[in-house]
């Protein structure tokens, strides 16, 4: 259900201080793009969706999948600059077919060339999990004499997705369950979450990590892990408690929580601790978003006792919320996958399975939200 979950690494990572180490990269990149002008991340024509650390406005730092960077631009060409090893993104120009780009071996990537003259739109979505490499966005290049332009207005509808590897798109591009995790086969863009948001014309704001649970990580002790979604939810960057997230920056209409698969894995979950984990996360979410509807989702990877344990905890947590007078908490179960649509890496949902999940969730949310 995850990559290696190394507690010692988390302790080291929590000491990480975000610094935008891009001065030398910028010089070399500009040397390669002598006919281009750099527009920094604080340009007012650049929009962002997702948890970003932007105290240094010359550099935007993020760790969660689904972070979007949007802008308009004039002219015929557009380049994007990021820190080396910032990982994979999906790019769309003028609403055209999305294509994958990476910053594994370079700091500047071409997004568009030889476009017709005029104003164009670019949307770039981070599709990996950045808790190790910690991606940095350093700006856009346009041809000299051209400029950035206002981005298309963001959708008014807002959804937050809280989840694990399923929401991250772990192994979604792998050919079979026999493959193991690789950065190149993960792709948030094709997940049920991203697809559902596009179906509903909504912003998608993601807080998700492979292997995480509400109280216990994959193959962690049955008594729970010190690091879980409850401990990480308050912060901007995963495994970094230096930057508390300002919840006033994004107020969703709807929050979808898809957790429990890791809590109930291997040894199984302690039923009381699992329930308390859900209750604690519910209370956190509700304290920040008093008017949002909250849906507890049951993922597609569970079966048997594991599935029953997760469903019971979610049902009881929902009843708890209702007893507190909060009637805006709901439940939804995805159809468990059975292999008929193939599998992704390590038995994760395939791309076709994610499409099915989106086709199940979309009408439920559309009716619930009157969208």
mmCIF file of C-alpha atoms in Angstrom:
data_model
loop_
_atom_site.group_PDB
_atom_site.id
_atom_site.type_symbol
_atom_site.label_atom_id
_atom_site.label_comp_id
_atom_site.label_asym_id
_atom_site.label_seq_id
_atom_site.Cartn_x
_atom_site.Cartn_y
_atom_site.Cartn_z
ATOM 1 C CA UNK A 1 0.000 0.000 0.000
ATOM 2 C CA UNK A 2 3.003 2.304 0.139
ATOM 3 C CA UNK A 3 6.666 2.984 -0.320
ATOM 4 C CA UNK A 4 9.038 2.308 2.585
ATOM 5 C CA UNK A 5 7.750 3.933 5.715
ATOM 6 C CA UNK A 6 10.874 4.825 7.685
ATOM 7 C CA UNK A 7 10.233 6.579 10.983
ATOM 8 C CA UNK A 8 13.827 7.728 11.301
ATOM 9 C CA UNK A 9 13.513 9.529 7.987
ATOM 10 C CA UNK A 10 10.451 11.386 9.213
ATOM 11 C CA UNK A 11 12.353 12.632 12.247
ATOM 12 C CA UNK A 12 15.138 13.895 10.021
ATOM 13 C CA UNK A 13 12.690 15.453 7.582
ATOM 14 C CA UNK A 14 10.919 17.387 10.324
ATOM 15 C CA UNK A 15 14.191 19.300 10.827
ATOM 16 C CA UNK A 16 14.232 20.326 7.146
ATOM 17 C CA UNK A 17 14.126 24.093 6.641
ATOM 18 C CA UNK A 18 12.602 25.167 3.348
ATOM 19 C CA UNK A 19 15.082 27.214 1.372
ATOM 20 C CA UNK A 20 14.813 27.974 -2.307
ATOM 21 C CA UNK A 21 18.197 26.885 -3.591
ATOM 22 C CA UNK A 22 17.792 28.041 -7.156
ATOM 23 C CA UNK A 23 20.143 30.979 -7.729
ATOM 24 C CA UNK A 24 22.684 28.936 -9.699
ATOM 25 C CA UNK A 25 19.944 27.024 -11.511
ATOM 26 C CA UNK A 26 18.383 30.277 -12.617
ATOM 27 C CA UNK A 27 21.654 31.519 -14.060
ATOM 28 C CA UNK A 28 22.294 28.345 -16.038
ATOM 29 C CA UNK A 29 18.679 28.154 -17.167
ATOM 30 C CA UNK A 30 18.677 31.727 -18.399
ATOM 31 C CA UNK A 31 21.881 30.949 -20.203
ATOM 32 C CA UNK A 32 20.032 28.291 -22.172
ATOM 33 C CA UNK A 33 17.008 30.527 -22.814
ATOM 34 C CA UNK A 34 18.634 33.801 -23.867
ATOM 35 C CA UNK A 35 15.577 34.896 -25.837
ATOM 36 C CA UNK A 36 13.205 34.270 -22.923
ATOM 37 C CA UNK A 37 12.097 36.420 -19.983
ATOM 38 C CA UNK A 38 11.531 34.886 -16.554
ATOM 39 C CA UNK A 39 8.369 35.693 -14.601
ATOM 40 C CA UNK A 40 8.699 34.735 -10.944
ATOM 41 C CA UNK A 41 6.145 32.732 -8.915
ATOM 42 C CA UNK A 42 4.796 35.889 -7.236
ATOM 43 C CA UNK A 43 3.535 37.283 -10.539
ATOM 44 C CA UNK A 44 -0.146 38.203 -10.041
ATOM 45 C CA UNK A 45 -1.101 36.340 -13.219
ATOM 46 C CA UNK A 46 -0.095 32.980 -11.726
ATOM 47 C CA UNK A 47 -2.782 31.042 -9.801
ATOM 48 C CA UNK A 48 -2.263 28.136 -7.412
ATOM 49 C CA UNK A 49 -4.455 25.346 -6.062
ATOM 50 C CA UNK A 50 -3.183 23.222 -3.184
ATOM 51 C CA UNK A 51 -1.032 23.544 -0.096
ATOM 52 C CA UNK A 52 1.992 25.641 -1.030
ATOM 53 C CA UNK A 53 4.680 27.266 1.090
ATOM 54 C CA UNK A 54 5.173 30.721 -0.401
ATOM 55 C CA UNK A 55 6.853 32.808 2.285
ATOM 56 C CA UNK A 56 9.658 33.235 -0.260
ATOM 57 C CA UNK A 57 7.625 34.394 -3.240
ATOM 58 C CA UNK A 58 10.558 33.760 -5.588
ATOM 59 C CA UNK A 59 10.019 30.049 -5.017
ATOM 60 C CA UNK A 60 6.903 27.969 -4.329
ATOM 61 C CA UNK A 61 7.433 24.756 -2.326
ATOM 62 C CA UNK A 62 4.963 21.857 -2.030
ATOM 63 C CA UNK A 63 4.807 18.153 -1.200
ATOM 64 C CA UNK A 64 1.247 16.991 -1.890
ATOM 65 C CA UNK A 65 -0.006 15.675 -5.239
ATOM 66 C CA UNK A 66 -2.534 17.681 -7.177
ATOM 67 C CA UNK A 67 -0.949 21.104 -6.678
ATOM 68 C CA UNK A 68 -1.893 23.155 -9.742
ATOM 69 C CA UNK A 69 -0.086 26.107 -11.265
ATOM 70 C CA UNK A 70 -2.083 28.148 -13.798
ATOM 71 C CA UNK A 71 -1.348 31.155 -15.938
ATOM 72 C CA UNK A 72 -2.188 32.905 -19.152
ATOM 73 C CA UNK A 73 0.558 34.092 -21.504
ATOM 74 C CA UNK A 74 0.994 35.904 -24.790
ATOM 75 C CA UNK A 75 3.187 34.873 -27.669
ATOM 76 C CA UNK A 76 4.128 31.535 -29.151
ATOM 77 C CA UNK A 77 6.188 29.782 -26.456
ATOM 78 C CA UNK A 78 6.238 28.977 -22.739
ATOM 79 C CA UNK A 79 8.863 27.300 -20.533
ATOM 80 C CA UNK A 80 8.608 26.279 -16.873
ATOM 81 C CA UNK A 81 11.414 26.303 -14.318
ATOM 82 C CA UNK A 82 11.619 24.101 -11.204
ATOM 83 C CA UNK A 83 14.290 22.816 -8.870
ATOM 84 C CA UNK A 84 16.201 19.833 -10.201
ATOM 85 C CA UNK A 85 14.516 16.525 -9.245
ATOM 86 C CA UNK A 86 11.127 18.164 -8.659
ATOM 87 C CA UNK A 87 9.478 15.161 -10.288
ATOM 88 C CA UNK A 88 6.609 14.727 -12.722
ATOM 89 C CA UNK A 89 3.790 17.042 -13.809
ATOM 90 C CA UNK A 90 0.939 16.962 -16.298
ATOM 91 C CA UNK A 91 0.632 20.033 -18.516
ATOM 92 C CA UNK A 92 -2.288 21.333 -20.585
ATOM 93 C CA UNK A 93 -2.109 24.171 -23.082
ATOM 94 C CA UNK A 94 -5.331 25.861 -24.168
ATOM 95 C CA UNK A 95 -7.367 22.929 -22.871
ATOM 96 C CA UNK A 96 -5.630 20.498 -25.204
ATOM 97 C CA UNK A 97 -4.496 16.936 -24.576
ATOM 98 C CA UNK A 98 -2.523 16.675 -21.310
ATOM 99 C CA UNK A 99 1.109 15.609 -21.532
ATOM 100 C CA UNK A 100 3.658 14.543 -18.937
ATOM 101 C CA UNK A 101 6.806 16.517 -18.176
ATOM 102 C CA UNK A 102 9.571 15.930 -15.632
ATOM 103 C CA UNK A 103 12.364 17.816 -13.918
ATOM 104 C CA UNK A 104 14.502 14.763 -13.197
ATOM 105 C CA UNK A 105 17.475 15.821 -15.286
ATOM 106 C CA UNK A 106 16.902 19.497 -15.967
ATOM 107 C CA UNK A 107 15.490 22.673 -14.421
ATOM 108 C CA UNK A 108 13.713 24.152 -17.453
ATOM 109 C CA UNK A 109 11.110 22.317 -19.531
ATOM 110 C CA UNK A 110 9.342 23.548 -22.650
ATOM 111 C CA UNK A 111 5.563 23.565 -22.331
ATOM 112 C CA UNK A 112 4.713 25.147 -25.682
ATOM 113 C CA UNK A 113 6.381 26.105 -28.943
ATOM 114 C CA UNK A 114 5.163 27.500 -32.270
ATOM 115 C CA UNK A 115 1.724 28.486 -30.996
ATOM 116 C CA UNK A 116 -0.333 30.962 -32.993
ATOM 117 C CA UNK A 117 0.120 34.554 -31.911
ATOM 118 C CA UNK A 118 -2.265 35.697 -29.207
ATOM 119 C CA UNK A 119 -3.148 34.845 -25.617
ATOM 120 C CA UNK A 120 -2.978 31.263 -24.366
ATOM 121 C CA UNK A 121 -3.662 29.344 -21.141
ATOM 122 C CA UNK A 122 -1.446 26.860 -19.305
ATOM 123 C CA UNK A 123 -2.382 24.495 -16.464
ATOM 124 C CA UNK A 124 0.336 22.383 -14.824
ATOM 125 C CA UNK A 125 -0.516 19.740 -12.186
ATOM 126 C CA UNK A 126 1.980 18.041 -9.885
ATOM 127 C CA UNK A 127 1.263 14.290 -10.053
ATOM 128 C CA UNK A 128 3.690 12.732 -7.591
ATOM 129 C CA UNK A 129 4.411 12.656 -3.873
ATOM 130 C CA UNK A 130 7.009 15.233 -2.950
ATOM 131 C CA UNK A 131 7.851 14.512 0.662
ATOM 132 C CA UNK A 132 11.362 13.319 -0.284
ATOM 133 C CA UNK A 133 12.395 15.566 -3.191
ATOM 134 C CA UNK A 134 10.325 18.580 -2.039
ATOM 135 C CA UNK A 135 9.482 20.170 -5.417
ATOM 136 C CA UNK A 136 10.057 23.878 -6.004
ATOM 137 C CA UNK A 137 8.468 26.010 -8.718
ATOM 138 C CA UNK A 138 10.667 28.910 -9.831
ATOM 139 C CA UNK A 139 8.638 30.564 -12.567
ATOM 140 C CA UNK A 140 7.688 30.702 -16.237
ATOM 141 C CA UNK A 141 9.729 31.884 -19.234
ATOM 142 C CA UNK A 142 8.096 33.594 -22.206
ATOM 143 C CA UNK A 143 9.772 34.990 -25.316
ATOM 144 C CA UNK A 144 11.229 38.477 -24.973
ATOM 145 C CA UNK A 145 8.635 41.123 -25.539
ATOM 146 C CA UNK A 146 5.786 38.831 -24.477
ATOM 147 C CA UNK A 147 4.268 38.520 -21.016
ATOM 148 C CA UNK A 148 2.040 36.551 -18.694
ATOM 149 C CA UNK A 149 -1.679 37.237 -18.825
ATOM 150 C CA UNK A 150 -4.584 36.574 -16.452
ATOM 151 C CA UNK A 151 -5.384 32.908 -15.998
ATOM 152 C CA UNK A 152 -8.863 31.567 -16.619
ATOM 153 C CA UNK A 153 -10.961 32.104 -13.468
ATOM 154 C CA UNK A 154 -10.886 29.124 -11.120
ATOM 155 C CA UNK A 155 -14.014 26.987 -10.748
ATOM 156 C CA UNK A 156 -16.225 28.221 -7.928
ATOM 157 C CA UNK A 157 -16.863 24.713 -6.589
ATOM 158 C CA UNK A 158 -14.240 23.429 -4.174
ATOM 159 C CA UNK A 159 -13.472 19.881 -2.989
ATOM 160 C CA UNK A 160 -10.780 18.727 -0.587
ATOM 161 C CA UNK A 161 -9.618 15.116 -0.890
ATOM 162 C CA UNK A 162 -7.873 13.571 2.115
ATOM 163 C CA UNK A 163 -6.420 10.170 1.362
ATOM 164 C CA UNK A 164 -3.717 7.564 0.948
ATOM 165 C CA UNK A 165 -2.001 5.921 -2.028
ATOM 166 C CA UNK A 166 -5.290 5.462 -3.887
ATOM 167 C CA UNK A 167 -5.863 9.223 -3.920
ATOM 168 C CA UNK A 168 -2.194 9.784 -4.842
ATOM 169 C CA UNK A 169 -2.397 7.536 -7.908
ATOM 170 C CA UNK A 170 0.201 5.007 -6.738
ATOM 171 C CA UNK A 171 1.153 2.646 -9.572
ATOM 172 C CA UNK A 172 -1.722 3.794 -11.777
ATOM 173 C CA UNK A 173 0.427 3.632 -14.922
ATOM 174 C CA UNK A 174 1.985 0.245 -14.110
ATOM 175 C CA UNK A 175 1.180 -2.693 -16.362
ATOM 176 C CA UNK A 176 0.303 -5.161 -13.607
ATOM 177 C CA UNK A 177 0.249 -5.880 -9.901
ATOM 178 C CA UNK A 178 3.671 -7.550 -10.248
ATOM 179 C CA UNK A 179 5.321 -4.142 -10.583
ATOM 180 C CA UNK A 180 6.407 -2.253 -7.480
ATOM 181 C CA UNK A 181 6.368 1.434 -6.725
ATOM 182 C CA UNK A 182 8.197 3.721 -9.137
ATOM 183 C CA UNK A 183 7.855 7.463 -9.304
ATOM 184 C CA UNK A 184 7.304 7.296 -13.043
ATOM 185 C CA UNK A 185 4.167 5.102 -12.773
ATOM 186 C CA UNK A 186 2.384 7.233 -10.165
ATOM 187 C CA UNK A 187 0.001 9.792 -11.623
ATOM 188 C CA UNK A 188 -2.527 11.734 -9.591
ATOM 189 C CA UNK A 189 -4.026 13.259 -12.763
ATOM 190 C CA UNK A 190 -5.852 10.023 -13.628
ATOM 191 C CA UNK A 191 -7.143 9.202 -10.142
ATOM 192 C CA UNK A 192 -10.780 9.009 -9.091
ATOM 193 C CA UNK A 193 -10.255 12.293 -7.201
ATOM 194 C CA UNK A 194 -8.909 14.293 -10.134
ATOM 195 C CA UNK A 195 -11.460 12.779 -12.527
ATOM 196 C CA UNK A 196 -14.356 13.475 -10.162
ATOM 197 C CA UNK A 197 -13.295 17.092 -9.741
ATOM 198 C CA UNK A 198 -13.083 17.539 -13.504
ATOM 199 C CA UNK A 199 -16.478 15.852 -13.936
ATOM 200 C CA UNK A 200 -17.986 18.332 -11.486
ATOM 201 C CA UNK A 201 -16.007 21.365 -12.686
ATOM 202 C CA UNK A 202 -14.564 21.806 -9.205
ATOM 203 C CA UNK A 203 -11.202 22.698 -7.755
ATOM 204 C CA UNK A 204 -9.458 19.688 -6.225
ATOM 205 C CA UNK A 205 -7.339 20.312 -3.143
ATOM 206 C CA UNK A 206 -5.373 17.237 -2.057
ATOM 207 C CA UNK A 207 -3.889 16.156 1.276
ATOM 208 C CA UNK A 208 -2.740 12.576 0.679
ATOM 209 C CA UNK A 209 0.227 10.249 1.186
ATOM 210 C CA UNK A 210 0.797 6.607 0.323
ATOM 211 C CA UNK A 211 0.787 4.346 3.355
ATOM 212 C CA UNK A 212 -0.888 6.757 5.744
ATOM 213 C CA UNK A 213 -3.944 6.154 7.902
ATOM 214 C CA UNK A 214 -6.068 7.873 10.511
ATOM 215 C CA UNK A 215 -4.083 6.247 13.320
ATOM 216 C CA UNK A 216 -1.857 3.529 11.823
ATOM 217 C CA UNK A 217 0.310 3.348 8.727
ATOM 218 C CA UNK A 218 0.732 0.368 6.449
ATOM 219 C CA UNK A 219 2.224 -2.552 8.402
ATOM 220 C CA UNK A 220 2.688 -0.316 11.440
ATOM 221 C CA UNK A 221 2.107 -1.407 15.029
ATOM 222 C CA UNK A 222 -1.484 -2.243 15.875
ATOM 223 C CA UNK A 223 -1.241 0.279 18.681
ATOM 224 C CA UNK A 224 -0.740 3.014 16.109
ATOM 225 C CA UNK A 225 1.962 5.237 14.653
ATOM 226 C CA UNK A 226 3.079 8.581 16.011
ATOM 227 C CA UNK A 227 2.869 9.928 12.460
ATOM 228 C CA UNK A 228 -0.554 9.675 10.795
ATOM 229 C CA UNK A 229 -3.031 11.875 8.985
ATOM 230 C CA UNK A 230 -4.190 13.423 12.242
ATOM 231 C CA UNK A 231 -0.665 14.578 13.071
ATOM 232 C CA UNK A 232 0.139 15.805 9.534
ATOM 233 C CA UNK A 233 -3.139 17.489 8.595
ATOM 234 C CA UNK A 234 -2.360 20.848 10.277
ATOM 235 C CA UNK A 235 0.807 21.490 8.250
ATOM 236 C CA UNK A 236 1.533 22.873 4.787
ATOM 237 C CA UNK A 237 4.287 20.371 3.929
ATOM 238 C CA UNK A 238 4.217 16.678 4.711
ATOM 239 C CA UNK A 239 6.543 15.618 7.550
ATOM 240 C CA UNK A 240 7.540 19.217 8.237
ATOM 241 C CA UNK A 241 6.005 20.932 11.262
ATOM 242 C CA UNK A 242 7.754 24.235 10.561
ATOM 243 C CA UNK A 243 4.871 25.668 8.521
ATOM 244 C CA UNK A 244 1.317 25.495 9.829
ATOM 245 C CA UNK A 245 -1.293 25.626 7.093
ATOM 246 C CA UNK A 246 -3.560 28.679 7.054
ATOM 247 C CA UNK A 247 -6.976 27.083 6.573
ATOM 248 C CA UNK A 248 -8.505 30.427 5.633
ATOM 249 C CA UNK A 249 -6.668 30.197 2.295
ATOM 250 C CA UNK A 250 -9.001 27.495 0.991
ATOM 251 C CA UNK A 251 -12.534 26.778 2.207
ATOM 252 C CA UNK A 252 -14.029 23.733 0.465
ATOM 253 C CA UNK A 253 -17.718 23.120 -0.058
ATOM 254 C CA UNK A 254 -17.058 19.400 0.336
ATOM 255 C CA UNK A 255 -14.412 17.217 1.996
ATOM 256 C CA UNK A 256 -13.930 13.586 0.901
ATOM 257 C CA UNK A 257 -11.897 11.404 3.287
ATOM 258 C CA UNK A 258 -10.626 8.144 1.798
ATOM 259 C CA UNK A 259 -8.598 6.455 4.548
ATOM 260 C CA UNK A 260 -8.675 3.178 6.481
ATOM 261 C CA UNK A 261 -7.014 0.846 3.992
ATOM 262 C CA UNK A 262 -3.653 1.144 5.744
ATOM 263 C CA UNK A 263 -5.103 1.188 9.262
ATOM 264 C CA UNK A 264 -6.714 -2.209 8.636
ATOM 265 C CA UNK A 265 -3.743 -3.720 6.742
ATOM 266 C CA UNK A 266 -1.530 -6.697 7.760
ATOM 267 C CA UNK A 267 -2.166 -7.168 11.505
ATOM 268 C CA UNK A 268 -5.524 -5.438 11.274
ATOM 269 C CA UNK A 269 -6.717 -2.463 13.273
ATOM 270 C CA UNK A 270 -7.541 -1.971 16.911
ATOM 271 C CA UNK A 271 -11.234 -1.152 16.539
ATOM 272 C CA UNK A 272 -11.318 1.518 19.253
ATOM 273 C CA UNK A 273 -8.154 3.253 18.082
ATOM 274 C CA UNK A 274 -9.408 3.176 14.505
ATOM 275 C CA UNK A 275 -12.718 4.731 15.525
ATOM 276 C CA UNK A 276 -10.965 7.395 17.581
ATOM 277 C CA UNK A 277 -8.706 8.143 14.621
ATOM 278 C CA UNK A 278 -11.735 8.856 12.454
ATOM 279 C CA UNK A 279 -13.393 10.911 15.175
ATOM 280 C CA UNK A 280 -10.263 12.989 15.687
ATOM 281 C CA UNK A 281 -9.847 13.678 11.986
ATOM 282 C CA UNK A 282 -13.538 14.519 11.648
ATOM 283 C CA UNK A 283 -13.244 17.024 14.511
ATOM 284 C CA UNK A 284 -10.167 18.605 12.928
ATOM 285 C CA UNK A 285 -11.855 18.993 9.567
ATOM 286 C CA UNK A 286 -15.060 20.316 11.051
ATOM 287 C CA UNK A 287 -13.231 22.855 13.222
ATOM 288 C CA UNK A 288 -11.691 24.399 10.101
ATOM 289 C CA UNK A 289 -14.662 24.021 7.763
ATOM 290 C CA UNK A 290 -17.865 24.490 9.789
ATOM 291 C CA UNK A 291 -20.130 24.609 6.715
ATOM 292 C CA UNK A 292 -18.613 21.924 4.476
ATOM 293 C CA UNK A 293 -20.252 18.596 3.799
ATOM 294 C CA UNK A 294 -17.972 15.703 4.796
ATOM 295 C CA UNK A 295 -18.057 12.289 3.121
ATOM 296 C CA UNK A 296 -16.228 9.257 4.528
ATOM 297 C CA UNK A 297 -15.237 7.083 1.580
ATOM 298 C CA UNK A 298 -14.448 3.383 1.789
ATOM 299 C CA UNK A 299 -11.737 2.545 -0.751
ATOM 300 C CA UNK A 300 -11.795 -0.234 -3.310
ATOM 301 C CA UNK A 301 -8.792 -2.270 -2.091
ATOM 302 C CA UNK A 302 -10.349 -3.886 0.986
ATOM 303 C CA UNK A 303 -12.295 -7.113 1.379
ATOM 304 C CA UNK A 304 -13.414 -9.533 4.090
ATOM 305 C CA UNK A 305 -12.632 -8.622 7.706
ATOM 306 C CA UNK A 306 -10.539 -5.668 6.616
ATOM 307 C CA UNK A 307 -13.465 -4.151 4.738
ATOM 308 C CA UNK A 308 -15.942 -4.831 7.535
ATOM 309 C CA UNK A 309 -13.616 -3.277 10.108
ATOM 310 C CA UNK A 310 -13.188 -0.094 8.083
ATOM 311 C CA UNK A 311 -16.880 0.198 7.267
ATOM 312 C CA UNK A 312 -17.895 -0.285 10.891
ATOM 313 C CA UNK A 313 -15.505 2.437 12.062
ATOM 314 C CA UNK A 314 -16.708 4.864 9.383
ATOM 315 C CA UNK A 315 -20.354 4.129 10.089
ATOM 316 C CA UNK A 316 -19.876 4.627 13.816
ATOM 317 C CA UNK A 317 -17.904 7.848 13.278
ATOM 318 C CA UNK A 318 -20.714 9.129 11.069
ATOM 319 C CA UNK A 319 -23.273 8.257 13.737
ATOM 320 C CA UNK A 320 -21.093 10.050 16.295
ATOM 321 C CA UNK A 321 -21.159 13.216 14.197
ATOM 322 C CA UNK A 322 -24.927 12.988 13.828
ATOM 323 C CA UNK A 323 -25.290 12.576 17.591
ATOM 324 C CA UNK A 324 -23.327 15.796 18.012
ATOM 325 C CA UNK A 325 -25.942 17.533 15.865
ATOM 326 C CA UNK A 326 -23.827 17.518 12.714
ATOM 327 C CA UNK A 327 -26.032 16.053 9.988
ATOM 328 C CA UNK A 328 -23.672 17.030 7.140
ATOM 329 C CA UNK A 329 -21.467 13.936 7.434
ATOM 330 C CA UNK A 330 -22.104 11.146 4.942
ATOM 331 C CA UNK A 331 -20.834 7.742 3.839
ATOM 332 C CA UNK A 332 -19.955 6.277 0.453
ATOM 333 C CA UNK A 333 -18.495 2.883 -0.498
ATOM 334 C CA UNK A 334 -16.618 2.238 -3.718
ATOM 335 C CA UNK A 335 -17.141 -1.148 -5.357
ATOM 336 C CA UNK A 336 -14.193 -3.369 -4.311
ATOM 337 C CA UNK A 337 -11.914 -4.114 -7.238
ATOM 338 C CA UNK A 338 -11.789 -7.718 -8.433
ATOM 339 C CA UNK A 339 -9.132 -7.628 -11.153
ATOM 340 C CA UNK A 340 -11.590 -7.426 -14.032
ATOM 341 C CA UNK A 341 -10.227 -3.966 -14.846
ATOM 342 C CA UNK A 342 -6.633 -4.939 -14.134
ATOM 343 C CA UNK A 343 -4.405 -3.773 -11.309
ATOM 344 C CA UNK A 344 -1.792 -1.119 -10.866
ATOM 345 C CA UNK A 345 1.503 -1.646 -9.068
ATOM 346 C CA UNK A 346 1.343 -3.724 -5.860
ATOM 347 C CA UNK A 347 -2.367 -4.495 -6.364
ATOM 348 C CA UNK A 348 -3.417 -0.867 -6.425
ATOM 349 C CA UNK A 349 -6.330 0.314 -8.579
ATOM 350 C CA UNK A 350 -5.629 0.465 -12.285
ATOM 351 C CA UNK A 351 -6.366 3.499 -14.401
ATOM 352 C CA UNK A 352 -9.594 1.859 -15.585
ATOM 353 C CA UNK A 353 -10.554 1.114 -11.983
ATOM 354 C CA UNK A 354 -10.022 4.766 -11.070
ATOM 355 C CA UNK A 355 -12.269 5.743 -13.959
ATOM 356 C CA UNK A 356 -14.940 3.414 -12.586
ATOM 357 C CA UNK A 357 -14.530 4.902 -9.124
ATOM 358 C CA UNK A 358 -14.995 8.408 -10.507
ATOM 359 C CA UNK A 359 -18.085 7.271 -12.395
ATOM 360 C CA UNK A 360 -19.490 5.935 -9.110
ATOM 361 C CA UNK A 361 -18.592 8.934 -6.957
ATOM 362 C CA UNK A 362 -19.522 11.710 -9.389
ATOM 363 C CA UNK A 363 -23.323 11.165 -9.403
ATOM 364 C CA UNK A 364 -23.365 10.674 -5.621
ATOM 365 C CA UNK A 365 -21.614 14.000 -5.036
ATOM 366 C CA UNK A 366 -23.581 15.753 -7.751
ATOM 367 C CA UNK A 367 -26.835 14.834 -6.019
ATOM 368 C CA UNK A 368 -25.476 15.529 -2.538
ATOM 369 C CA UNK A 369 -24.225 19.003 -3.488
ATOM 370 C CA UNK A 370 -27.001 19.826 -5.951
ATOM 371 C CA UNK A 371 -24.306 20.423 -8.576
#
